[in-house]
CSV table of C-alpha atoms and ligand atoms in Angstrom, one decimal:
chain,number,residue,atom,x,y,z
A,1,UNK,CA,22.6,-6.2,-11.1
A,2,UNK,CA,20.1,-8.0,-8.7
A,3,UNK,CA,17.3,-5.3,-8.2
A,4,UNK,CA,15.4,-4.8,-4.5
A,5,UNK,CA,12.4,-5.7,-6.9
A,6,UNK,CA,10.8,-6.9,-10.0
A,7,UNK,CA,8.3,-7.7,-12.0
A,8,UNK,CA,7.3,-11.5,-13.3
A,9,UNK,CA,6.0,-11.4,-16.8
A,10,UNK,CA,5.1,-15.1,-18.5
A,11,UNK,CA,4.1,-15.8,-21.7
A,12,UNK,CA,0.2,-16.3,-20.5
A,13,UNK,CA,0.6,-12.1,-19.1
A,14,UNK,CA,1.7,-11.2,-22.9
A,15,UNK,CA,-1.1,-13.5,-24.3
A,16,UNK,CA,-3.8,-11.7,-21.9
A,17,UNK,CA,-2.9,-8.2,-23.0
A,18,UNK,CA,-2.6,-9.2,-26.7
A,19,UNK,CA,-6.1,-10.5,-26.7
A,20,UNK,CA,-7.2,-7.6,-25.3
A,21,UNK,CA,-5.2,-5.4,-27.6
A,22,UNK,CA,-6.9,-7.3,-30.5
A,23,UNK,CA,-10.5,-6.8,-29.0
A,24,UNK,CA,-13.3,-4.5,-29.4
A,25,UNK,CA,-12.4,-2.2,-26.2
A,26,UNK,CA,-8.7,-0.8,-24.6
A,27,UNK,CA,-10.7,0.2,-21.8
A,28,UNK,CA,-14.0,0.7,-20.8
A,29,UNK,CA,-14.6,-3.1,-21.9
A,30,UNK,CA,-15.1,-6.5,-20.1
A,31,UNK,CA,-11.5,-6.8,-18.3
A,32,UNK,CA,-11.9,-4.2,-15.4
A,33,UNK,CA,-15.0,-5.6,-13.9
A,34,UNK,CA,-13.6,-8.9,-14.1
A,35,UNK,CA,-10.4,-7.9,-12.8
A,36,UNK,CA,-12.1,-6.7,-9.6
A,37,UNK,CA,-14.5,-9.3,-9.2
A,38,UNK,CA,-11.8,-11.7,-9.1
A,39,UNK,CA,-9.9,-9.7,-6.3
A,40,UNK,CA,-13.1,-9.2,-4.6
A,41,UNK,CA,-13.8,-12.7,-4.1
A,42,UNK,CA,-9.7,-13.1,-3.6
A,43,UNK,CA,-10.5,-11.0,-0.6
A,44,UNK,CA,-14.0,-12.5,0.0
A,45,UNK,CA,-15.6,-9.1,0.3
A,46,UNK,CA,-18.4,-7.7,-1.9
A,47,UNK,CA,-17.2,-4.8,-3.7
A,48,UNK,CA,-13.9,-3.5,-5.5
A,49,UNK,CA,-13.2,-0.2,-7.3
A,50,UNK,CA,-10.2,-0.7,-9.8
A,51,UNK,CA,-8.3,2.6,-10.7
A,52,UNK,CA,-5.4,3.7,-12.9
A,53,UNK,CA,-2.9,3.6,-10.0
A,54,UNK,CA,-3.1,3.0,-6.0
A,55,UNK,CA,-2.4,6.9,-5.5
A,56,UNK,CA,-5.9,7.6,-7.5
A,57,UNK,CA,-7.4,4.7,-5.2
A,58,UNK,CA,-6.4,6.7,-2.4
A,59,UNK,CA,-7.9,9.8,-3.4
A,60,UNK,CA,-11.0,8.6,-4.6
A,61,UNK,CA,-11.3,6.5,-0.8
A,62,UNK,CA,-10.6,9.8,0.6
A,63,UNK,CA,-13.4,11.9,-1.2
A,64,UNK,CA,-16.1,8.8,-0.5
A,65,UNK,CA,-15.1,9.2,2.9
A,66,UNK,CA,-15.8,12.9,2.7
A,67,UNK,CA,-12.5,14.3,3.4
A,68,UNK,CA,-12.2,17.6,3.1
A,69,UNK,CA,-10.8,21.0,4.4
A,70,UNK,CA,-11.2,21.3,8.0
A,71,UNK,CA,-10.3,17.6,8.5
A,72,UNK,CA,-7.4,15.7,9.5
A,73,UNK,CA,-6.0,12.4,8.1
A,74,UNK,CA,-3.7,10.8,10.0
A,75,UNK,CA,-1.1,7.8,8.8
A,76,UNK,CA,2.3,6.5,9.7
A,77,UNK,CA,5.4,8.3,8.9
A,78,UNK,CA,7.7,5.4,7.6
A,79,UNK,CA,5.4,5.2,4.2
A,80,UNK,CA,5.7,6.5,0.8
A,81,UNK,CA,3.9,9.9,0.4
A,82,UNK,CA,1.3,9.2,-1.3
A,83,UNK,CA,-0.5,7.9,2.0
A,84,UNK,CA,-0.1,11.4,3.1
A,85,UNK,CA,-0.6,13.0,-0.3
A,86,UNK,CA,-4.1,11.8,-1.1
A,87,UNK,CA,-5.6,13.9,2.3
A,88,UNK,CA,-4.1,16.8,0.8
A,89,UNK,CA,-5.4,16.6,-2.6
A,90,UNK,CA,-8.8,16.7,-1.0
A,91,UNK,CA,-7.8,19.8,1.1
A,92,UNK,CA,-7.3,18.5,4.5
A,93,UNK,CA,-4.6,18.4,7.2
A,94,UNK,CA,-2.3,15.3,7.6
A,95,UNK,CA,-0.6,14.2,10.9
A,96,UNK,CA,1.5,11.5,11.4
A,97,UNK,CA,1.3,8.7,14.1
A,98,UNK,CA,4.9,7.2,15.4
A,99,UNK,CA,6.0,3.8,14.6
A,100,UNK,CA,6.1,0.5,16.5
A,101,UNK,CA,9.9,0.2,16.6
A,102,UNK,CA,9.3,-3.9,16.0
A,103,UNK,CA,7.2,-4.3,12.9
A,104,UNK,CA,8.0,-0.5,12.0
A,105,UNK,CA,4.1,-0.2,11.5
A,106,UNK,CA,1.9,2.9,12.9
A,107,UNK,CA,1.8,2.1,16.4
A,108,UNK,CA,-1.8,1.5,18.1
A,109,UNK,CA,-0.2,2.9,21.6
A,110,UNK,CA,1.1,5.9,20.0
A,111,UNK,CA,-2.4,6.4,18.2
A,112,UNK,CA,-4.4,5.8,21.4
A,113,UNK,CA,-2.0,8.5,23.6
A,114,UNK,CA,-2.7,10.9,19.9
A,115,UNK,CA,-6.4,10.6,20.2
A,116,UNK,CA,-6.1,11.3,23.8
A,117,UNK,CA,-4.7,14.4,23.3
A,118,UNK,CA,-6.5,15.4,20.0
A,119,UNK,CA,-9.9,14.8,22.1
A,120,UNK,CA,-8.7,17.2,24.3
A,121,UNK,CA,-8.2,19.6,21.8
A,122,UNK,CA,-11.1,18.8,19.7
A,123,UNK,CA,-8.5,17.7,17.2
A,124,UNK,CA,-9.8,14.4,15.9
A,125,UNK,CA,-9.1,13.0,12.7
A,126,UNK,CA,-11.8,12.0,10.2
A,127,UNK,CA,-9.7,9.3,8.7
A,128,UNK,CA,-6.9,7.0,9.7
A,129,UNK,CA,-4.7,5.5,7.0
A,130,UNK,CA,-2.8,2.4,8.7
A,131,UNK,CA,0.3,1.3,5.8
A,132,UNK,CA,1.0,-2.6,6.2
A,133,UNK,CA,4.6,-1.9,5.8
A,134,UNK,CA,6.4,-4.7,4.1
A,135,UNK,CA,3.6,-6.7,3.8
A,136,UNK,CA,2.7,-7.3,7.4
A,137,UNK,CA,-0.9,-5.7,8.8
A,138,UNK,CA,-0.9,-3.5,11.4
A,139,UNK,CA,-2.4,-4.1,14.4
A,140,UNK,CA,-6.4,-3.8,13.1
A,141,UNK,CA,-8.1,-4.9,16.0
A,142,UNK,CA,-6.8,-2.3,18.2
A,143,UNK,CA,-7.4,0.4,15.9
A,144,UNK,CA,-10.6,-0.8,14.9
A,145,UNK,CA,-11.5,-0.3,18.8
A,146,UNK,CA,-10.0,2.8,18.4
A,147,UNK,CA,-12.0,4.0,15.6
A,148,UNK,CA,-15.2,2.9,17.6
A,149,UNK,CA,-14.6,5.2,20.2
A,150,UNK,CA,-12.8,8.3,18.9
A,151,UNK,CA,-15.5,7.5,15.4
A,152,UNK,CA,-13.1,8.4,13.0
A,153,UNK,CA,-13.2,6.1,9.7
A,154,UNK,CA,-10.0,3.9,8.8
A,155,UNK,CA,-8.2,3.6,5.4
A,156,UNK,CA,-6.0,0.4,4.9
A,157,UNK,CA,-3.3,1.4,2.4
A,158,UNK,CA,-2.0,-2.2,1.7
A,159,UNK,CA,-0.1,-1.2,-1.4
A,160,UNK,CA,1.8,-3.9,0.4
A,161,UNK,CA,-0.2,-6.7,1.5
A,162,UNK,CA,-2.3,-7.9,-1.0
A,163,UNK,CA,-1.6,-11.6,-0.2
A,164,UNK,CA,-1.0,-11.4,2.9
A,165,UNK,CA,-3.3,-12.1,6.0
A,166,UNK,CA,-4.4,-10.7,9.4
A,167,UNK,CA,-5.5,-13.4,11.6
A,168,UNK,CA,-6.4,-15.8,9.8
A,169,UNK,CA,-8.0,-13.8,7.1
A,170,UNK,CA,-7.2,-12.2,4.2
A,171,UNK,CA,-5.8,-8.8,3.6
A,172,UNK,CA,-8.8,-6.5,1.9
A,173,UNK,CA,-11.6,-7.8,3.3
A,174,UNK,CA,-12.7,-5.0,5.4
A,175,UNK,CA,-13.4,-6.7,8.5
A,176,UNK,CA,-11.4,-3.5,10.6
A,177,UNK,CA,-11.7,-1.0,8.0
A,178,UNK,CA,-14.4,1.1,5.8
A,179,UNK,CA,-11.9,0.9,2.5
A,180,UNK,CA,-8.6,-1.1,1.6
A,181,UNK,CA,-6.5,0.2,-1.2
A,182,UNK,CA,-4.1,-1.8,-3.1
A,183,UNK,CA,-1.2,-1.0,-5.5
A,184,UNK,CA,-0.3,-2.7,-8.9
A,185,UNK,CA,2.9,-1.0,-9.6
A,186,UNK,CA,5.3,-2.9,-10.8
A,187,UNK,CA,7.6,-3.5,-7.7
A,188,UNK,CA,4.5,-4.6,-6.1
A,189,UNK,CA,3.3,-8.0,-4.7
A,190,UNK,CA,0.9,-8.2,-8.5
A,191,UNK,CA,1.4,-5.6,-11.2
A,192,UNK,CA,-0.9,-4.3,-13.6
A,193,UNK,CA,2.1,-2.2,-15.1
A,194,UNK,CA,0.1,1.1,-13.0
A,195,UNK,CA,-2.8,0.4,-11.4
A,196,UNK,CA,-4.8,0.3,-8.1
A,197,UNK,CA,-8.0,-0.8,-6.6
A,198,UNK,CA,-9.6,-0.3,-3.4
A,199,UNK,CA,-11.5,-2.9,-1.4
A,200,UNK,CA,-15.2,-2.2,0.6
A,201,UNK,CA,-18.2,-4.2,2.2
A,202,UNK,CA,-20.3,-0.8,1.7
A,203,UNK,CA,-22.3,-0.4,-1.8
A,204,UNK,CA,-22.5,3.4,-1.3
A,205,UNK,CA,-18.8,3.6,-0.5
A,206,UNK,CA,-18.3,1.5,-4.0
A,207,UNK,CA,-20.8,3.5,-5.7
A,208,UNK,CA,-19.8,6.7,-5.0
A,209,UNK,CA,-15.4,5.7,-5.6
A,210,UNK,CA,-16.8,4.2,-9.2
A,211,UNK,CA,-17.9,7.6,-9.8
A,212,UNK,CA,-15.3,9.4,-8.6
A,213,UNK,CA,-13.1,8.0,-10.7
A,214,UNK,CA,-14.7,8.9,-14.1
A,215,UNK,CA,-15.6,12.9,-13.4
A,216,UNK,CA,-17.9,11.9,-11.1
A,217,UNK,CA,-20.2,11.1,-13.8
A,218,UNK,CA,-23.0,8.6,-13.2
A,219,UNK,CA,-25.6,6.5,-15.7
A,220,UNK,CA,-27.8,4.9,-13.4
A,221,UNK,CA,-31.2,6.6,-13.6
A,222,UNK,CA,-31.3,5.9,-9.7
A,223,UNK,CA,-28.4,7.8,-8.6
A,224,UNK,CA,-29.9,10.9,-11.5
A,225,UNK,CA,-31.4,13.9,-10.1
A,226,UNK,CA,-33.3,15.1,-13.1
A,227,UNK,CA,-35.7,12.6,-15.0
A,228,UNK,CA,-33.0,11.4,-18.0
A,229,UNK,CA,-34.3,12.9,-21.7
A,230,UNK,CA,-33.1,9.5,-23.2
A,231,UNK,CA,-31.4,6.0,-22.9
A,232,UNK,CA,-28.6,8.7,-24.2
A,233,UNK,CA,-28.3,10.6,-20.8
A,234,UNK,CA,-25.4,10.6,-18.1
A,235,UNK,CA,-25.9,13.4,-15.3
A,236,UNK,CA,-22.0,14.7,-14.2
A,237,UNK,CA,-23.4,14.9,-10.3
A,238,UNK,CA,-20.0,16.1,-8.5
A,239,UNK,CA,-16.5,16.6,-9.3
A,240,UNK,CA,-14.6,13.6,-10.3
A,241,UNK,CA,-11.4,12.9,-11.9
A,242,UNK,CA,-10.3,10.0,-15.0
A,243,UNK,CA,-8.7,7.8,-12.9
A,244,UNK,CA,-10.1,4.5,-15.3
A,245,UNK,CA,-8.1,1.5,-15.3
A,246,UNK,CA,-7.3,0.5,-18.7
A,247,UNK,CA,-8.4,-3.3,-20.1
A,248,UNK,CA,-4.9,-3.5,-21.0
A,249,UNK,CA,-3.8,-3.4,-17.5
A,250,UNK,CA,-7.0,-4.5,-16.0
A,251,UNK,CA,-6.0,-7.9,-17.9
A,252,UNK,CA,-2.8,-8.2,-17.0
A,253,UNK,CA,-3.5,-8.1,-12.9
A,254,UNK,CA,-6.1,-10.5,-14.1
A,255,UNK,CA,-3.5,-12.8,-15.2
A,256,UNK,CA,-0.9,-12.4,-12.6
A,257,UNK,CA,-3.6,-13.0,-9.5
A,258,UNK,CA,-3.6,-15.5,-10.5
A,259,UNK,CA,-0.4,-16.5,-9.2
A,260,UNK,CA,-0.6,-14.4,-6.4
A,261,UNK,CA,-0.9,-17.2,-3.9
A,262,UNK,CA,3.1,-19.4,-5.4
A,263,UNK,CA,4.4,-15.5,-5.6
A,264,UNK,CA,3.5,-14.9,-1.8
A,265,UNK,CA,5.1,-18.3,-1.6
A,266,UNK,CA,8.1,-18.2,-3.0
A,267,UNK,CA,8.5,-14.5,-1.0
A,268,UNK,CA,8.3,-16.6,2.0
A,269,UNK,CA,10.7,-19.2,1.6
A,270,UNK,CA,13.4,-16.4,0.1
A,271,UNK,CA,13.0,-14.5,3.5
A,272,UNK,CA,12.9,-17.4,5.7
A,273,UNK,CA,16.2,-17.9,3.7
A,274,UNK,CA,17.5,-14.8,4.9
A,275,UNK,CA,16.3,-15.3,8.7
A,276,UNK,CA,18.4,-18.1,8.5
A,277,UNK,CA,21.3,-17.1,6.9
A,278,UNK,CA,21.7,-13.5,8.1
A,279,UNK,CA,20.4,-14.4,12.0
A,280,UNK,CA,23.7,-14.5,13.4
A,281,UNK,CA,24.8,-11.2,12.8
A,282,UNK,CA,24.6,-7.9,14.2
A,283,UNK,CA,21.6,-7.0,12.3
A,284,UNK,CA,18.0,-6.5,12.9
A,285,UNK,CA,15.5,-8.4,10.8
A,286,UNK,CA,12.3,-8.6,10.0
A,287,UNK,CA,9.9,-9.3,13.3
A,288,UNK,CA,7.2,-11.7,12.2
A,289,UNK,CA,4.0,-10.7,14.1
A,290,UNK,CA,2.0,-13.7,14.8
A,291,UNK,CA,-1.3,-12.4,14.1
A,292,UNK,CA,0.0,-11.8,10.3
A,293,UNK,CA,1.1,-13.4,7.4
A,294,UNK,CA,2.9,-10.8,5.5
A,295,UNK,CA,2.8,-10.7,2.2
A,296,UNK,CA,6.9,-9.9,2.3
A,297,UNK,CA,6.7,-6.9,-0.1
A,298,UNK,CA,9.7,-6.1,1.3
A,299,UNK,CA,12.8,-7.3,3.5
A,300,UNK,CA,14.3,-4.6,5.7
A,301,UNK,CA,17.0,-5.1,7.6
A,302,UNK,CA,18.5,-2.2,10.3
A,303,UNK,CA,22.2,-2.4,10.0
A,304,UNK,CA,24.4,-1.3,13.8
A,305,UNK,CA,27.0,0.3,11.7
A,306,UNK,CA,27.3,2.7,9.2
A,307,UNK,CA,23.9,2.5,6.9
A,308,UNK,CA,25.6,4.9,4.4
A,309,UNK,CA,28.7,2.6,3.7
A,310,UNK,CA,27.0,-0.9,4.0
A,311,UNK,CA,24.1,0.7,1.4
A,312,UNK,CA,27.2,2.0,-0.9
A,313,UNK,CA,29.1,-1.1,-0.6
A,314,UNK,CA,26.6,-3.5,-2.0
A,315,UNK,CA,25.0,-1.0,-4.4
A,316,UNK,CA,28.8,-1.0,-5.8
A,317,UNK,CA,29.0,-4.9,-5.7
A,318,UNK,CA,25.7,-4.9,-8.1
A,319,UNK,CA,22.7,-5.4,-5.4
A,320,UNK,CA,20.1,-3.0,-6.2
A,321,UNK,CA,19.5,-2.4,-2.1
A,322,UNK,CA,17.1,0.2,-1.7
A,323,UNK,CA,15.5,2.3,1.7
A,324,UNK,CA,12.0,2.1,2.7
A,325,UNK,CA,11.2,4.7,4.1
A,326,UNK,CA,12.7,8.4,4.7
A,327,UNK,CA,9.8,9.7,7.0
A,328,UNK,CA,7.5,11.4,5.4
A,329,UNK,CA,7.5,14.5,7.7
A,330,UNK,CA,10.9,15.3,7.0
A,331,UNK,CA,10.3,15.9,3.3
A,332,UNK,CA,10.4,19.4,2.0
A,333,UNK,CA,6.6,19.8,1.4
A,334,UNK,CA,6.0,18.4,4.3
A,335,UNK,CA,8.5,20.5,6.6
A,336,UNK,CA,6.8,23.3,5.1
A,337,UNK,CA,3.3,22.6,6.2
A,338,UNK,CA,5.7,22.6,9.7
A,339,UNK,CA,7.0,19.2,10.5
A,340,UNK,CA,10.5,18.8,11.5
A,341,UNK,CA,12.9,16.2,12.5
A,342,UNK,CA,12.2,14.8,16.0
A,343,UNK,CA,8.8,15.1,15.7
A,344,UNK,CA,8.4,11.0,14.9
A,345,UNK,CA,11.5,10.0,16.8
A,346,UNK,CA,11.0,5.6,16.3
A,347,UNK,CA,10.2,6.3,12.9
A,348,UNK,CA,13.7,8.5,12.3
A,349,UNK,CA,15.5,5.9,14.1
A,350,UNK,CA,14.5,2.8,11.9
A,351,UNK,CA,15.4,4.9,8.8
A,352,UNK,CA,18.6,5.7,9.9
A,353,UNK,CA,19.6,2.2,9.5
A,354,UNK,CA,17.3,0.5,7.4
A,355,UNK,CA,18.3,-1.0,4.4
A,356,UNK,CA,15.8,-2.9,1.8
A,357,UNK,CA,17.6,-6.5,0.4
A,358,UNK,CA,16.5,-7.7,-3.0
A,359,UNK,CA,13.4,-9.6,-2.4
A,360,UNK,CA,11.0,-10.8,-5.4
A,361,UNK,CA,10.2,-14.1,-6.8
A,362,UNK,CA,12.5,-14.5,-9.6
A,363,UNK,CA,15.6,-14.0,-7.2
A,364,UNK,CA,16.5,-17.4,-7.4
A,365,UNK,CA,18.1,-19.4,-4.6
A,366,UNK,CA,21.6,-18.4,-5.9
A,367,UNK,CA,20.7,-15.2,-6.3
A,368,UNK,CA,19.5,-14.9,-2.8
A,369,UNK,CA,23.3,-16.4,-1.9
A,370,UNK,CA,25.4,-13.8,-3.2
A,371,UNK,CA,23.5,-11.1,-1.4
A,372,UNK,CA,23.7,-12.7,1.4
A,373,UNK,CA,27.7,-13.5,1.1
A,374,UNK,CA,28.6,-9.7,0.3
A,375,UNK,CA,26.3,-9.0,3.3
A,376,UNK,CA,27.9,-11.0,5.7
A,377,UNK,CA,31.4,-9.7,4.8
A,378,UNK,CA,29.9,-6.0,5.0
A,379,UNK,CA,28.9,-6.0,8.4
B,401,LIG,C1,3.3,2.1,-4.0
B,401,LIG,C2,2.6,2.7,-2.8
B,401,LIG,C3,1.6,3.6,-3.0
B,401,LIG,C4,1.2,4.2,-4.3
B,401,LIG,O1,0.9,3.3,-5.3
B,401,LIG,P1,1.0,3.7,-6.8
B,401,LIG,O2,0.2,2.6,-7.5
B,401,LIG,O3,2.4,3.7,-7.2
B,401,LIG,O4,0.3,5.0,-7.0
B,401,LIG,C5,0.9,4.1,-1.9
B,401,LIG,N1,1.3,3.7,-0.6
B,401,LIG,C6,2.3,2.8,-0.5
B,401,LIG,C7,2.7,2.4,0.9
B,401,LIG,C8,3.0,2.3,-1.5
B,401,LIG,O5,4.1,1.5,-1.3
């Protein structure tokens, strides 16, 4: 079985987590701040917030942005729900922007024709979460412009994208956005096993997400309200949550960043592989923005026939295909809160013929052949 993704372990990962595992801390120790120093200069921005999954790193960039009840978060439909999720764990309303039907990102046309309307309406969202699906970044300058003028505050999730860059510059450094969140699960770009971190140029922003991720406790005497008794004294100043990275983990994303830059690598030349050995066919691949350079989380193709029999086929022939993403409106919970089908129609339409190919960088070159042999006599 050739999965859609997986991990890389090496004998230096297993080394890193032993010696922490033989150390004086498990967590709370030396390896989380390290862990997002490193990624913050990766990035070449000032601050990073490490947390025990990119879900928590969502919530937490939510909260420091003050979302609440009353507000409105909007993000893209073709995501996984926990984009959408982390606005309502903090109580406020999600809606969902329509995709560009080329790089299957949230489209800035759609969002600009939204924020027309929601003007009108007094309707404005607080935040805006653009997903770099795949790998590639949305379009950040337009929303950025966008964000300027309607003044609502914008949430990268690049669970995606770390790796990747948006003209010129890397992924997570803030220059369009207030926060960038990142995702270390383990069919991710880096893995920390679970983990997350999220990405700001704002010290308050940082301050107030390190916080809210242990109980929203604090022991800096300058962020205390009440004169501390004793060296002893931690003042609990809002409602926070344990969403700690463990040293454990924090040292094994440690050690695979540091191969970030030959695994975004080796995802390139893998999907150039496929551009050039799928092109001829009645497919759709992946569009390659210019202004990008994806990080290739993810390869979707959109199949002209029958997605259901093409995604069968190859799952029977041992290719662990998988589909990114069923629109997150037409979920259950979500149709319940009262979205329905229709109501992101480009969105709908990619899904009902997307299909994810394996894509990671131990799918070696033979690897890569086979899939693209029982492909070509699919469709
Ligand atoms: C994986 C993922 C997340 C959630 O990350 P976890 O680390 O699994 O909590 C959020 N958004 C997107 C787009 C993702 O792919």
């Amino acid at each position: 079985m050739i999965p859609y993704a997986r991990q890389t372990i090496t004998e230096g990962d297993i080394a890193a987590v032993t010696e922490v595992l033989r150390s004086e801390f498990l967590t709370q120790g030396p390896a989380v701040p390290r862990f997002e120093r490193a990624v913050a200069d990766y990035c070449g921005i000032a601050h990073a917030v490490a947390a025990n999954s990119g879900t928590s790193a969502l919530h937490i960039a939510c909260l420091a942005l003050d979302l609440g009840p009353g507000d409105w978060l909007w993000t893209s439909p073709n995501t996984f729900v926990a984009s959408a999720n982390c606005a309502r764990y903090c109580g406020a309303r999600v809606d969902f922007v329509d995709i560009d039907p080329r790089t299957y990102n949230l489209s800035a046309t759609d969002l600009t024709a939204k924020l027309e309307r929601a003007e009108a309406i007094g309707r404005l969202p607080k935040v805006v979460v653009p997903v770099h699906f795949a790998g590639q970044s949305c379009d950040m300058r337009a929303i950025a412009a966008l964000a300027e003028r309607y003044g609502f505050r914008v949430l990268e999730d690049a669970s995606h994208a770390i790796g990747g860059r948006y003209r010129g510059e890397p992924i997570g450094n803030c220059r369009y956005s207030d926060i960038t969140v990142f995702s270390f699960h383990p069919v991710k770009i880096i893995t920390s096993a679970e983990g997350g971190l999220a990405t700001t140029k704002d010290a308050a922003l940082a301050e107030r997400m390190a916080r809210l991720r242990n109980h929203g406790i604090t022991r800096d005497s300058a962020q205390m309200q009440n004169v501390p008794d004793g060296p002893w004294c931690y003042e609990q100043i809002e409602l926070g949550f344990n969403y700690r990275m463990t040293d454990l983990q924090a040292a094994l994303g440690y050690s695979q960043l540091q191969r970030l830059h030959d695994y975004v690598a080796r995802r390139h030349v893998l999907a150039d592989r496929y551009d050039t050995r799928l092109g001829d066919l009645p497919l759709r691949l992946p569009y390659r923005d210019p202004d990008s350079y994806s990080a290739f989380h993810l390869y979707p193709i959109q199949v002209r026939d029958d997605r259901r029999r093409v995604f069968q086929s190859l799952r029977q022939a041992g290719f662990g295909v998988n589909v990114h993403y069923i629109p997150v409106h037409t979920q259950p919970y979500y149709r319940r809160l009262g979205f329905q089908p229709g109501d992101c129609p480009k969105a709908e339409a990619y899904y009902a013929r997307a299909i994810s190919l394996p894509l990671f960088p131990d799918l070696s070159d033979e690897g890569l052949l086979e899939v693209v042999a029982a492909v070509r006599d699919l469709v």
